[in-house]
Amino acid sequence: MGMVRWEPGARERLQAAAMDLYISRGYEKTTAADIAQAVGLTERTFFRHFADKREVLFSGQELLEQAILEALAAAPQGAAPLDMVASALSALAAFFPVERRVHSRRRQTIISANPALQERELLKMAGLAAVVAAALRARGVSGSTATLAAESGVTVFSVAFGKWIAEGEERSFLDIQREVLGELLAMTAGAA
Amino acid sequence: MGMVRWEPGARERLQAAAMDLYISRGYEKTTAADIAQAVGLTERTFFRHFADKREVLFSGQELLEQAILEALAAAPQGAAPLDMVASALSALAAFFPVERRVHSRRRQTIISANPALQERELLKMAGLAAVVAAALRARGVSGSTATLAAESGVTVFSVAFGKWIAEGEERSFLDIQREVLGELLAMTAGAA
């Protein structure tokens, strides 16, 4: 059998093997070579799919950003900033169907165990908020309000995500996110 | 002259020299020895005051946390979560008198130039939000609402901080922070 350069499903298999190893052996103690070996591929193949072992956990952000930008572009003219953010949140929810819940929960377990990964995650979320804020500004929302709406959106997303991956939780991401957004509105309305 | 073990003002001089070097030479290219040498002290003295060169930029967080916790503990029984957060924000403002503005602006310049420092700053802010959320929960605020209120408080603080250090800005931190909190309330009240 000759060397097969194109491996069907290689990316998905590498990702699944990486997650297994990050949980069983620990993120720090796992190398790209370990991951490739676990699915019978070479380290070189690993690096054709991922820049490094950290990227296994953080790839795909562009797709989220694109979906957010499309939702914001589609919002009606003159919509309130937080209503635009709500549209973006609904678009995000589509990335978290029920069959992704176990994966998301495992990913969170890995990230929570490693401060460097937590910092990376926070930087990614800050990047997401900056993208949303810039898009809101492009739709005419003033500077501070755009930042406040974008950061509030990221907060709602994060809180909803934490609830969605909790053991025993069965509601959809969209339902949880709507509930959390409602809690945010109730909380701010309750201030003196 | 013998070796002086206690150096009056050593900590402040080391910090000032570090900031100068981080800006003129760059954070990456500055060592603890460089900083100590710039003020005629030994590297060993530097390490008596700071765990590493990064800590020069991040020390003092405990004082902020303590002030926040005291403000939350002093809030009246049954106060709305965001009103408690507003009290905590007022307590924070006391750490940013006008004479600190230039220092804060320089610190931000250094952090903005270095992704690793940005990640560290985000982790510190997330830690601050977690402290506030825990304190709110201890005061009887429910889980999600406590997190939403705490994260909203950190967002208001961050946006206010960005405005306060802007060139030409002359208002007090407290005034700016109140304005930003008002913008947050207006933004959430405007949602459909």
XYZ file of C-alpha atoms in Angstrom:
384
model
C 0.000 0.000 0.000
C 1.435 3.360 -1.023
C 1.358 6.619 0.918
C -2.108 8.150 0.783
C -1.840 11.933 0.763
C -5.544 12.627 1.003
C -7.057 11.035 4.084
C -10.868 11.108 4.116
C -12.111 12.436 7.451
C -8.560 12.924 8.707
C -9.340 16.276 10.274
C -12.328 14.937 12.222
C -10.451 11.817 13.334
C -7.476 13.901 14.480
C -9.757 16.206 16.406
C -11.584 13.328 18.123
C -8.287 11.634 19.048
C -6.864 14.932 20.344
C -9.862 15.514 22.619
C -9.616 11.949 23.982
C -5.924 12.409 24.755
C -6.343 15.908 26.240
C -8.851 14.426 28.679
C -7.178 11.084 29.465
C -3.529 12.181 29.498
C -3.841 15.952 29.907
C -3.381 18.746 27.364
C 0.172 19.578 28.426
C 1.391 15.993 28.142
C -0.065 15.352 24.682
C 1.984 16.049 21.547
C 0.913 16.412 17.923
C 2.777 13.153 17.218
C 0.733 11.354 19.910
C -2.502 12.563 18.329
C -1.491 11.543 14.796
C -0.277 8.148 16.009
C -3.559 7.453 17.787
C -5.389 7.443 14.448
C -2.579 5.931 12.360
C -1.559 9.182 10.671
C 1.753 11.018 10.536
C 2.651 14.142 12.496
C 3.028 15.845 9.113
C -0.602 15.112 8.298
C -1.586 16.618 11.645
C 0.180 19.844 10.727
C -1.551 19.949 7.338
C -4.830 20.275 9.270
C -3.906 22.254 12.396
C -1.259 24.914 13.044
C -0.584 23.403 16.492
C -2.246 21.291 19.157
C -3.999 24.330 20.595
C -5.771 25.065 17.309
C -7.631 21.750 17.575
C -9.639 23.464 20.295
C -9.982 26.890 18.693
C -10.509 26.382 14.972
C -13.793 27.466 13.439
C -14.033 30.948 14.929
C -14.207 32.493 11.422
C -17.454 30.615 10.776
C -18.983 32.035 13.947
C -17.861 35.542 13.024
C -19.240 35.199 9.497
C -22.637 34.037 10.775
C -22.733 36.955 13.221
C -21.865 39.494 10.546
C -24.548 38.120 8.211
C -27.160 38.313 10.965
C -26.187 41.904 11.781
C -26.259 42.890 8.105
C -29.761 41.393 7.769
C -31.196 43.286 10.776
C -33.792 45.900 9.804
C -32.687 49.515 9.429
C -33.023 51.415 12.697
C -33.233 48.279 14.860
C -32.222 48.806 18.493
C -28.589 47.739 19.187
C -29.588 44.962 21.570
C -32.168 43.643 19.088
C -29.388 43.383 16.496
C -27.288 41.557 19.070
C -30.230 39.225 19.741
C -30.313 38.379 16.003
C -26.605 37.620 16.093
C -27.107 35.408 19.155
C -29.826 33.442 17.370
C -27.459 32.891 14.444
C -24.792 31.657 16.874
C -27.196 29.174 18.446
C -27.324 27.269 15.150
C -23.708 26.210 15.772
C -24.718 24.396 18.951
C -27.234 21.686 18.059
C -27.980 19.018 20.648
C -25.550 16.536 19.044
C -22.689 18.929 19.754
C -23.354 19.171 23.459
C -21.063 16.316 24.550
C -18.207 17.673 22.440
C -18.682 21.187 23.860
C -18.773 19.844 27.399
C -15.540 17.897 26.890
C -13.858 20.900 25.297
C -14.832 23.042 28.288
C -13.405 20.440 30.688
C -10.067 20.628 28.859
C -9.996 24.430 28.790
C -10.993 24.813 32.441
C -8.020 22.657 33.464
C -5.453 24.916 31.792
C -5.013 28.670 32.531
C -3.225 29.284 29.208
C -6.185 27.814 27.331
C -8.560 29.906 29.443
C -6.618 33.039 28.494
C -6.799 32.012 24.849
C -10.547 31.482 25.110
C -11.017 34.897 26.714
C -8.994 36.523 23.919
C -11.171 34.761 21.322
C -14.332 35.986 23.049
C -12.910 39.514 23.242
C -12.198 39.253 19.512
C -15.788 38.193 18.885
C -17.059 41.180 20.896
C -14.801 43.518 18.896
C -16.175 42.135 15.611
C -19.755 42.650 16.790
C -19.004 46.167 18.077
C -17.395 47.138 14.754
C -20.383 45.790 12.825
C -22.791 47.711 15.063
C -20.784 50.897 14.533
C -20.994 50.286 10.782
C -24.792 50.150 11.247
C -24.713 53.577 12.898
C -24.625 52.631 16.592
C -22.492 55.076 18.598
C -19.111 54.007 19.954
C -19.739 53.205 23.615
C -23.203 51.820 23.032
C -21.853 49.505 20.327
C -19.205 48.182 22.727
C -21.701 47.794 25.578
C -24.187 45.944 23.347
C -21.481 43.690 21.914
C -20.000 42.857 25.319
C -23.474 42.199 26.701
C -24.079 39.828 23.799
C -20.883 37.921 24.547
C -21.828 37.752 28.229
C -25.259 36.330 27.375
C -23.647 33.824 25.029
C -21.113 32.730 27.684
C -23.674 32.351 30.454
C -26.009 30.450 28.104
C -23.147 28.210 27.008
C -22.316 27.376 30.633
C -25.942 26.389 31.286
C -26.266 24.440 28.028
C -23.303 22.164 28.801
C -24.377 21.520 32.413
C -25.028 17.835 33.177
C -28.730 17.049 32.886
C -29.590 20.166 30.840
C -31.855 19.246 27.921
C -33.178 22.523 26.556
C -31.866 23.874 23.243
C -29.116 26.466 23.128
C -31.562 28.936 21.566
C -34.105 28.544 24.371
C -31.477 28.944 27.077
C -29.970 31.953 25.375
C -33.372 33.669 25.132
C -33.929 33.018 28.819
C -30.526 34.494 29.718
C -31.130 37.559 27.543
C -34.426 38.003 29.380
C -32.591 37.789 32.694
C -30.169 40.489 31.525
C -33.055 42.771 30.601
C -34.831 42.109 33.912
C -31.597 42.723 35.825
C -30.921 46.105 34.179
C -34.591 47.142 34.400
C -34.467 46.476 38.148
C -31.731 49.026 38.855
C -32.712 52.177 40.721
C 29.141 52.411 52.155
C 27.759 48.985 53.043
C 24.991 47.075 51.342
C 21.642 48.637 52.147
C 19.021 45.938 52.423
C 16.066 48.254 52.849
C 15.778 50.661 49.928
C 13.293 53.476 50.545
C 10.910 53.767 47.607
C 12.607 50.896 45.791
C 9.335 49.379 44.656
C 8.064 52.639 43.151
C 11.420 53.384 41.486
C 11.585 49.891 40.013
C 8.052 50.228 38.695
C 8.718 53.611 37.113
C 11.925 52.351 35.483
C 10.165 49.228 34.230
C 7.401 51.245 32.568
C 9.982 53.535 30.916
C 11.881 50.532 29.528
C 8.745 48.660 28.429
C 7.796 51.703 26.362
C 11.226 52.736 25.032
C 12.746 49.294 24.451
C 9.677 47.051 24.407
C 8.332 44.658 27.032
C 9.824 41.538 25.433
C 13.326 42.993 25.224
C 13.458 44.225 28.817
C 14.817 41.988 31.594
C 14.489 42.251 35.361
C 18.252 42.964 35.462
C 17.801 45.896 33.042
C 15.105 47.371 35.259
C 17.137 47.009 38.452
C 20.238 48.448 36.803
C 18.321 51.505 35.553
C 17.734 52.589 39.168
C 21.039 51.347 40.610
C 19.582 48.306 42.354
C 20.352 44.605 42.049
C 18.263 42.029 40.227
C 17.824 40.345 43.605
C 16.190 43.478 44.978
C 13.844 43.486 41.975
C 12.735 39.954 42.829
C 12.146 40.915 46.460
C 9.455 43.294 45.171
C 8.018 41.535 42.097
C 7.626 37.856 41.203
C 8.581 38.633 37.588
C 8.624 41.479 35.084
C 4.958 40.888 34.231
C 3.876 41.450 37.824
C 5.100 45.054 37.628
C 2.030 45.624 35.439
C -0.454 43.479 37.342
C 0.255 43.908 41.047
C -2.403 45.510 43.216
C -5.417 43.497 42.075
C -6.055 42.304 45.667
C -6.628 45.917 46.731
C -9.243 46.375 44.006
C -10.958 43.145 44.987
C -10.962 44.106 48.657
C -12.521 47.505 47.911
C -15.185 45.852 45.768
C -16.033 43.309 48.446
C -16.315 46.018 51.096
C -18.641 48.057 48.866
C -20.834 45.017 48.192
C -20.950 44.119 51.883
C -22.039 47.681 52.716
C -24.895 47.741 50.180
C -28.359 47.862 51.811
C -30.274 44.606 52.272
C -32.483 43.868 49.240
C -30.659 46.296 46.920
C -31.059 45.485 43.210
C -28.046 43.559 41.813
C -27.049 46.325 39.423
C -27.280 48.910 42.216
C -24.842 46.817 44.240
C -22.582 46.668 41.204
C -22.862 50.448 40.881
C -21.620 50.771 44.490
C -18.690 48.519 43.684
C -17.895 50.596 40.599
C -17.864 53.786 42.677
C -15.420 52.164 45.080
C -13.208 51.183 42.126
C -13.196 54.747 40.811
C -11.276 55.842 43.911
C -8.277 53.909 42.583
C -8.131 56.112 39.512
C -7.584 59.706 40.618
C -6.528 62.242 37.986
C -2.845 61.935 38.949
C -2.901 58.290 37.933
C -4.175 58.929 34.421
C -0.768 59.206 32.727
C 0.440 56.006 34.392
C -2.730 54.141 33.359
C -2.415 55.389 29.791
C 1.208 54.234 29.573
C 0.335 50.864 31.069
C -2.409 50.400 28.485
C 0.023 51.252 25.672
C 2.355 48.500 26.884
C -0.416 45.919 27.241
C -1.981 46.709 23.863
C 1.349 46.008 22.172
C 1.606 42.462 23.528
C -1.026 39.711 23.039
C 0.250 37.698 26.020
C -0.223 40.735 28.270
C -3.691 41.282 26.784
C -4.603 37.686 27.629
C -3.307 38.206 31.153
C -5.376 41.391 31.513
C -8.504 39.583 30.293
C -7.915 36.786 32.814
C -7.553 39.368 35.592
C -10.809 41.045 34.556
C -12.553 37.653 34.401
C -11.229 36.996 37.907
C -12.647 40.328 39.075
C -16.043 39.455 37.568
C -15.976 36.056 39.314
C -15.250 37.735 42.676
C -18.156 40.154 42.187
C -20.510 37.369 41.081
C -19.611 35.256 44.130
C -20.180 38.225 46.438
C -23.565 38.921 44.826
C -24.546 35.273 45.251
C -23.549 35.528 48.917
C -25.979 38.462 49.130
C -28.774 36.272 47.762
C -28.680 37.146 44.049
C -29.472 34.091 41.896
C -26.731 32.390 39.886
C -27.198 33.695 36.341
C -28.291 37.141 37.414
C -25.228 37.450 39.642
C -22.963 36.554 36.711
C -24.781 38.899 34.321
C -24.621 41.784 36.801
C -20.931 41.155 37.554
C -19.970 40.885 33.879
C -21.973 44.013 33.099
C -20.077 45.809 35.845
C -16.728 44.757 34.400
C -17.867 45.863 30.937
C -18.864 49.290 32.274
C -15.541 49.568 34.091
C -13.573 48.619 30.952
C -15.433 50.992 28.644
C -15.099 53.804 31.215
C -11.398 53.067 31.600
C -10.881 53.308 27.828
C -12.586 56.704 27.776
C -10.785 57.966 30.867
C -7.317 57.344 29.410
C -8.168 58.851 26.011
C -5.983 61.837 25.095
C -7.717 65.101 25.977
C -10.228 63.508 28.383
C -10.488 65.567 31.565
C -13.548 64.251 33.397
C -13.128 62.120 36.512
C -13.257 58.346 36.348
C -16.392 58.406 38.506
C -18.231 60.789 36.169
C -17.324 58.785 33.086
C -18.282 55.525 34.732
C -21.697 56.901 35.708
C -22.248 58.046 32.145
C -21.312 54.610 30.767
C -23.585 52.845 33.255
C -26.365 55.159 32.078
C -25.612 54.200 28.475
C -25.846 50.524 29.405
C -29.264 51.093 31.026
C -30.493 53.103 28.023
C -29.198 50.439 25.617
C -30.975 47.579 27.393
C -34.162 49.633 27.917
C -34.252 50.286 24.151
C -34.528 46.603 23.195
C -37.840 45.404 21.788
